[in-house]
Coordinates of C-alpha atoms in Angstrom, one line a residue:
Chain Z
M11 CA 31.4 46.1 -2.3
K12 CA 32.5 49.6 -1.4
K13 CA 31.8 51.1 2.0
A14 CA 29.3 53.7 0.6
Q15 CA 27.3 50.9 -1.1
I16 CA 27.2 48.9 2.1
E17 CA 25.8 51.9 4.0
I18 CA 23.2 52.4 1.3
V19 CA 22.1 48.8 1.6
G20 CA 21.8 49.2 5.4
M21 CA 19.7 52.3 4.9
L22 CA 17.5 50.4 2.5
I23 CA 17.0 47.6 4.9
I24 CA 15.9 50.1 7.6
V25 CA 13.6 51.9 5.1
L26 CA 12.1 48.6 4.1
L27 CA 11.5 47.6 7.7
I28 CA 9.8 50.9 8.5
S29 CA 7.7 50.5 5.3
F30 CA 6.6 47.0 6.3
V31 CA 5.6 48.2 9.8
L32 CA 3.6 51.1 8.3
L33 CA 2.0 48.9 5.7
F34 CA 0.9 46.4 8.3
V35 CA -0.5 49.2 10.5
F36 CA -2.5 50.7 7.6
T37 CA -3.8 47.5 6.3
Q38 CA -5.0 46.4 9.7
T39 CA -6.6 49.8 10.3
L40 CA -8.3 50.0 6.9
S41 CA -9.5 46.4 6.8
S42 CA -11.3 46.6 10.2
E43 CA -14.8 45.9 9.0
P44 CA -17.9 47.6 10.4
E45 CA -19.5 45.5 13.1
S46 CA -21.7 43.3 11.0
Y47 CA -23.3 41.5 13.9
E48 CA -24.5 44.9 15.3
Q49 CA -26.0 45.8 11.9
E50 CA -27.7 42.4 11.8
F51 CA -29.0 43.0 15.3
H52 CA -30.4 46.4 14.4
Q53 CA -32.1 45.0 11.3
G54 CA -33.6 42.2 13.3
I55 CA -34.9 44.4 16.1
A56 CA -36.3 47.0 13.7
R57 CA -38.4 44.4 11.9
T58 CA -39.6 42.5 15.0
W59 CA -40.3 45.8 16.9
V60 CA -42.7 47.0 14.2
F61 CA -44.6 43.7 14.1
A62 CA -44.9 43.4 17.9
M63 CA -46.0 47.1 18.2
L64 CA -48.7 46.7 15.6
D65 CA -50.1 43.6 17.3
T66 CA -50.3 45.0 20.8
D67 CA -53.7 45.6 22.3
T68 CA -54.1 49.2 23.7
T69 CA -55.6 50.6 26.8
C70 CA -57.4 53.2 24.5
A71 CA -60.5 51.0 24.2
P72 CA -61.3 47.2 24.3
N73 CA -60.4 45.3 21.2
K74 CA -58.4 48.2 19.8
N75 CA -54.8 47.4 18.9
M76 CA -52.1 49.7 17.8
Q77 CA -52.7 48.9 14.1
D78 CA -56.4 49.9 14.5
L79 CA -55.4 53.2 16.0
I80 CA -52.8 54.0 13.4
I81 CA -55.3 53.3 10.6
D82 CA -58.0 55.4 12.3
C83 CA -55.5 58.3 12.9
A84 CA -54.4 58.1 9.2
I85 CA -58.0 58.4 7.9
W86 CA -59.5 60.8 10.4
K87 CA -56.8 62.9 11.8
G88 CA -58.3 66.2 12.9
D89 CA -61.8 65.1 11.8
P90 CA -64.8 64.8 14.2
N91 CA -65.1 61.2 13.1
E92 CA -61.7 60.4 14.7
F93 CA -61.9 57.6 17.2
E94 CA -62.1 58.7 20.8
C95 CA -60.5 56.5 23.5
D96 CA -62.2 55.8 26.8
S97 CA -60.0 58.4 28.4
G98 CA -61.3 61.0 26.0
V99 CA -58.1 61.4 23.9
T100 CA -58.3 60.8 20.1
S101 CA -56.5 58.0 18.4
C102 CA -53.8 60.3 17.1
E103 CA -53.2 61.8 20.5
Y104 CA -53.1 58.3 22.1
L105 CA -50.4 57.3 19.6
E106 CA -48.5 60.5 20.1
N107 CA -48.5 59.9 23.9
N108 CA -47.7 56.2 23.9
I109 CA -45.4 55.3 20.9
E110 CA -42.5 56.8 22.8
T111 CA -42.9 54.2 25.6
F112 CA -42.6 51.5 23.1
V113 CA -39.4 52.7 21.5
E114 CA -37.7 54.2 24.6
S115 CA -38.1 51.1 26.7
T116 CA -36.8 48.8 24.0
I117 CA -34.7 49.9 21.1
H118 CA -33.3 53.0 22.9
A119 CA -32.8 51.2 26.2
W120 CA -30.7 48.5 24.6
G121 CA -27.3 50.1 24.4
D122 CA -28.6 53.6 23.9
N123 CA -29.4 53.0 20.3
P124 CA -30.4 56.2 18.4
Y125 CA -33.6 55.8 16.4
V126 CA -36.0 57.6 14.1
F127 CA -39.7 56.5 13.9
K128 CA -42.2 57.7 11.4
I129 CA -45.7 57.0 10.2
T130 CA -46.4 58.6 6.9
D131 CA -48.7 58.7 4.0
P132 CA -46.3 58.9 1.1
Y133 CA -48.8 59.3 -1.6
V134 CA -51.1 62.0 -0.1
S135 CA -49.4 64.8 -1.8
F136 CA -47.0 63.0 -4.1
P137 CA -44.5 64.1 -5.4
S138 CA -44.2 66.7 -2.7
E139 CA -43.2 65.9 0.9
P140 CA -45.2 62.9 2.5
D141 CA -47.8 63.6 5.1
V142 CA -46.2 62.7 8.5
F143 CA -48.7 61.5 11.2
I144 CA -46.2 60.5 13.9
E145 CA -42.6 61.3 14.1
K146 CA -40.3 60.4 17.0
E147 CA -36.5 60.3 17.4
G148 CA -34.1 59.9 20.2
G149 CA -30.6 58.9 21.3
D150 CA -27.2 60.1 20.5
F151 CA -26.8 60.3 16.7
S152 CA -23.0 60.8 16.9
R153 CA -22.8 57.1 17.8
G154 CA -22.0 55.3 14.5
S155 CA -22.9 56.2 11.0
S156 CA -25.0 53.2 9.9
C157 CA -28.7 53.2 9.8
E158 CA -30.7 50.0 9.5
V159 CA -34.2 50.8 8.3
F160 CA -37.3 48.7 8.3
I161 CA -40.4 49.9 6.4
Q162 CA -43.8 48.3 6.8
P163 CA -46.3 49.3 4.2
M164 CA -49.9 49.1 5.4
S165 CA -53.2 49.3 3.5
V166 CA -55.5 51.8 5.2
G167 CA -58.7 50.7 3.4
R168 CA -60.4 51.2 0.1
G169 CA -60.2 54.8 -1.0
H170 CA -57.8 55.8 1.7
G171 CA -54.5 54.7 0.2
S172 CA -51.7 53.3 2.2
L173 CA -49.3 54.1 5.1
R174 CA -45.7 53.5 5.7
I175 CA -44.5 52.7 9.2
A176 CA -40.7 53.1 9.3
I177 CA -38.1 52.7 11.9
G178 CA -34.4 53.4 11.5
V179 CA -31.9 52.3 14.1
G180 CA -28.4 53.6 14.2
G181 CA -26.4 56.8 14.4
G182 CA -26.8 57.7 10.7
C183 CA -30.6 57.7 10.8
N184 CA -31.0 61.5 11.3
E185 CA -29.0 62.2 8.2
Y186 CA -31.2 60.6 5.6
D187 CA -34.9 60.5 5.1
I188 CA -36.0 57.1 6.2
V189 CA -39.3 57.3 4.4
Chain H
M1 CA 70.6 63.2 21.2
V2 CA 69.3 63.3 17.7
L3 CA 68.4 59.6 17.9
K4 CA 66.6 60.3 21.1
V5 CA 64.6 63.2 19.6
L6 CA 63.8 61.0 16.5
T7 CA 62.7 58.1 18.7
V8 CA 60.4 60.4 20.7
K9 CA 58.9 62.0 17.6
L10 CA 58.4 58.6 16.0
T11 CA 56.7 57.3 19.2
E12 CA 54.5 60.4 19.3
G13 CA 53.5 59.9 15.7
V14 CA 52.7 56.2 16.3
V15 CA 50.6 57.1 19.4
Q16 CA 48.8 59.9 17.5
E17 CA 48.2 57.5 14.6
F18 CA 47.0 54.9 17.1
I19 CA 44.6 57.4 18.8
K20 CA 43.3 58.4 15.4
M21 CA 42.7 54.8 14.5
L22 CA 41.0 54.2 17.8
K23 CA 38.7 57.2 17.2
K24 CA 37.8 56.0 13.8
S25 CA 37.0 52.4 14.9
Q26 CA 35.1 53.8 17.9
M27 CA 33.0 55.9 15.4
K28 CA 32.4 52.8 13.3
M29 CA 31.4 50.8 16.4
L30 CA 29.1 53.6 17.5
E31 CA 27.6 53.6 14.1
T32 CA 27.0 49.9 14.1
I33 CA 25.6 50.0 17.6
M34 CA 23.2 52.8 16.6
V35 CA 22.0 50.9 13.5
L36 CA 21.5 47.8 15.7
M37 CA 19.6 49.8 18.3
I38 CA 17.3 51.3 15.7
F39 CA 16.8 47.9 14.2
F40 CA 15.8 46.4 17.6
I41 CA 13.7 49.3 18.6
L42 CA 11.7 48.8 15.4
L43 CA 11.5 45.1 16.0
V44 CA 10.2 45.7 19.5
F45 CA 7.7 48.2 18.4
G46 CA 6.5 45.8 15.7
L47 CA 6.2 42.9 18.1
V48 CA 4.4 45.0 20.7
F49 CA 2.0 46.4 18.2
Y50 CA 1.4 42.9 16.7
A51 CA 0.8 41.4 20.2
R52 CA -1.6 44.1 21.1
F53 CA -3.5 43.8 17.8
S54 CA -3.7 40.0 18.2
E55 CA -5.0 40.3 21.7
T56 CA -7.6 42.9 20.7
S57 CA -8.8 41.0 17.7
A58 CA -8.9 37.7 19.7
Q59 CA -11.0 39.5 22.3
E60 CA -13.2 41.0 19.6
S61 CA -13.7 37.7 17.9
H62 CA -14.5 36.1 21.2
R63 CA -17.1 38.8 21.9
E64 CA -18.6 38.4 18.4
Q65 CA -18.8 34.7 18.9
L66 CA -20.8 35.2 22.2
V67 CA -23.1 37.8 20.6
T68 CA -23.7 35.4 17.8
Q69 CA -24.5 32.7 20.3
A70 CA -27.0 35.0 22.0
M71 CA -28.5 35.9 18.6
D72 CA -28.7 32.2 17.8
A73 CA -30.5 31.5 21.0
T74 CA -32.9 34.3 20.2
E75 CA -33.6 32.9 16.8
R76 CA -34.0 29.3 18.2
F77 CA -36.5 30.6 20.8
Q78 CA -38.4 32.6 18.2
Y79 CA -39.4 29.4 16.4
S80 CA -40.0 27.2 19.4
P81 CA -43.5 25.7 18.9
E82 CA -43.9 25.1 22.7
V83 CA -44.1 28.8 23.4
L84 CA -45.6 30.4 20.3
C85 CA -49.1 31.9 20.2
S86 CA -51.8 29.9 18.5
R87 CA -54.6 32.5 18.0
G88 CA -56.1 30.7 15.0
S89 CA -54.5 33.0 12.5
V90 CA -51.9 31.9 9.9
G91 CA -48.7 33.7 9.6
S92 CA -49.5 36.7 11.8
D93 CA -48.1 35.2 15.0
T94 CA -44.5 36.1 14.5
N95 CA -42.8 37.1 17.7
C96 CA -45.9 36.3 19.7
F97 CA -45.6 34.2 22.8
D98 CA -48.3 32.7 24.8
L99 CA -48.0 33.6 28.5
L100 CA -49.5 30.3 29.7
K101 CA -47.1 28.4 27.5
L102 CA -44.2 30.5 28.8
D103 CA -45.2 29.6 32.4
A104 CA -45.3 25.9 31.4
F105 CA -42.0 26.2 29.6
K106 CA -40.4 27.6 32.7
D107 CA -41.4 24.5 34.7
V108 CA -40.7 22.0 32.0
S109 CA -37.3 23.5 31.2
E110 CA -36.4 23.4 35.0
E111 CA -37.4 19.8 35.2
N112 CA -35.6 18.9 32.0
Q113 CA -32.6 21.3 32.3
G114 CA -30.2 18.8 30.6
Q115 CA -32.4 18.7 27.5
Y116 CA -32.6 22.4 27.1
N117 CA -29.0 23.2 28.1
K118 CA -27.7 22.1 24.8
Y119 CA -30.0 24.5 23.0
Y120 CA -29.3 27.4 25.3
P121 CA -25.7 27.0 26.5
N122 CA -24.8 29.5 29.3
N123 CA -28.0 31.4 28.5
L124 CA -30.2 33.4 30.8
I125 CA -33.6 34.2 29.2
E126 CA -35.8 36.9 30.8
V127 CA -39.3 38.1 29.9
H128 CA -40.1 41.8 30.3
I129 CA -43.6 43.0 29.7
I130 CA -43.7 46.8 29.5
Y131 CA -47.0 47.8 28.1
P132 CA -49.7 48.3 29.3
E133 CA -48.4 49.6 32.5
E134 CA -50.9 47.6 34.7
H135 CA -49.6 44.4 33.2
Q136 CA -45.9 45.2 33.6
R137 CA -44.0 42.0 34.7
D138 CA -40.5 40.7 34.6
F139 CA -39.4 37.2 35.2
V140 CA -36.6 34.7 34.5
L141 CA -37.7 32.1 32.0
F142 CA -34.7 29.9 31.8
N143 CA -31.4 30.0 33.6
N144 CA -28.4 27.9 32.5
T145 CA -25.6 30.1 33.8
D146 CA -22.4 29.2 35.6
E147 CA -22.4 30.9 39.0
H148 CA -18.7 31.8 38.5
A149 CA -19.4 33.6 35.2
L150 CA -18.7 37.4 35.5
N151 CA -19.6 38.9 32.1
E152 CA -22.5 38.7 29.7
E153 CA -23.2 39.4 26.1
L154 CA -26.8 40.3 25.2
S155 CA -29.4 40.0 22.5
F156 CA -33.0 41.3 22.6
M157 CA -36.2 40.5 20.9
P158 CA -39.2 42.8 20.9
A159 CA -42.3 40.6 21.3
V160 CA -46.0 40.4 21.9
F161 CA -47.1 38.4 24.9
F162 CA -50.6 36.9 24.5
D163 CA -52.7 36.3 27.6
P164 CA -55.3 33.7 26.5
V165 CA -57.3 34.2 29.7
E166 CA -57.8 37.9 29.2
D167 CA -57.6 37.5 25.4
E168 CA -55.2 40.5 25.3
S169 CA -51.8 41.0 23.7
Y170 CA -49.1 42.9 25.7
F171 CA -45.9 44.5 24.4
G172 CA -42.5 43.6 25.8
Y173 CA -39.3 41.9 25.0
L174 CA -37.2 38.9 25.6
R175 CA -33.6 39.4 26.9
F176 CA -31.1 36.7 26.0
A177 CA -27.8 36.8 27.9
V178 CA -24.8 34.6 27.3
W179 CA -22.7 34.4 30.5
Y180 CA -19.0 33.7 30.4

């Protein structure tokens, strides 16, 4: 082998070594999966949060739970027939004032999770924008890009259609319409 | 005289040639040393990076394992018949816990710590009732943690706490911590 050839082989070995190192770095960087357990956690809490919230008895009036107030608000919002709590506030006002406590002290408090919560009637003016009864959001949406959504459809009663109670947990929730 | 001059010139030539040779071999040696240095620098960089990466991924997988353990405890507790509500309805009692049963569970699990430790290893389970305000209450339900443990991984579960005496359901959550 000539001297020049030997030098080229040396160069090749160095280039190969650098390539291997770079390849290793890139594969490790690209193959780092999103934190699946966190997504699983968000999915789980979104679902259980909605069920627990609906089942909670309120201080609005005896034997009135959150589900009753949501249904009343959906049917009678702004109407004189809207249910009035013992304190004098209407069902919609009561929800507006209290829903935040439910989310802020749980989902948001656990690791500063950003969230979007909505109660809508998707069919009231279909196919235009759905009627939004309650809408709350909070947290730092720059944290992460995922959004785990749980939507619970709810029948309001004969002739009154249905509702959608939706909660999205994760930084990506402000970027897409969760309902 | 001529011989002397010739000898001197010859010697000078040999010395110069020798110096030239020395320079050339020094250059070659320098080149080899440089190549070896670059090779070892790359090797060291590679090893350092690999070691750091392995350490980070080991820590991450350990953390993931602990979070999974906390989530497993959450799931196990969610389906424990000794604490679930029994309000007479079928299928609607998901995530509903009876407060009287929870109080009983606290005593029973303390008395039978060994039995429950295998289901909730290194777990600290807390109950937090947050709504309505007048019924706010926090208490430790189960404690199986090592006093020397310094860190915790958490899992939470939103829940309804049913008070059978008042016949009311309160909103709150269960906090599951795995200590290590």
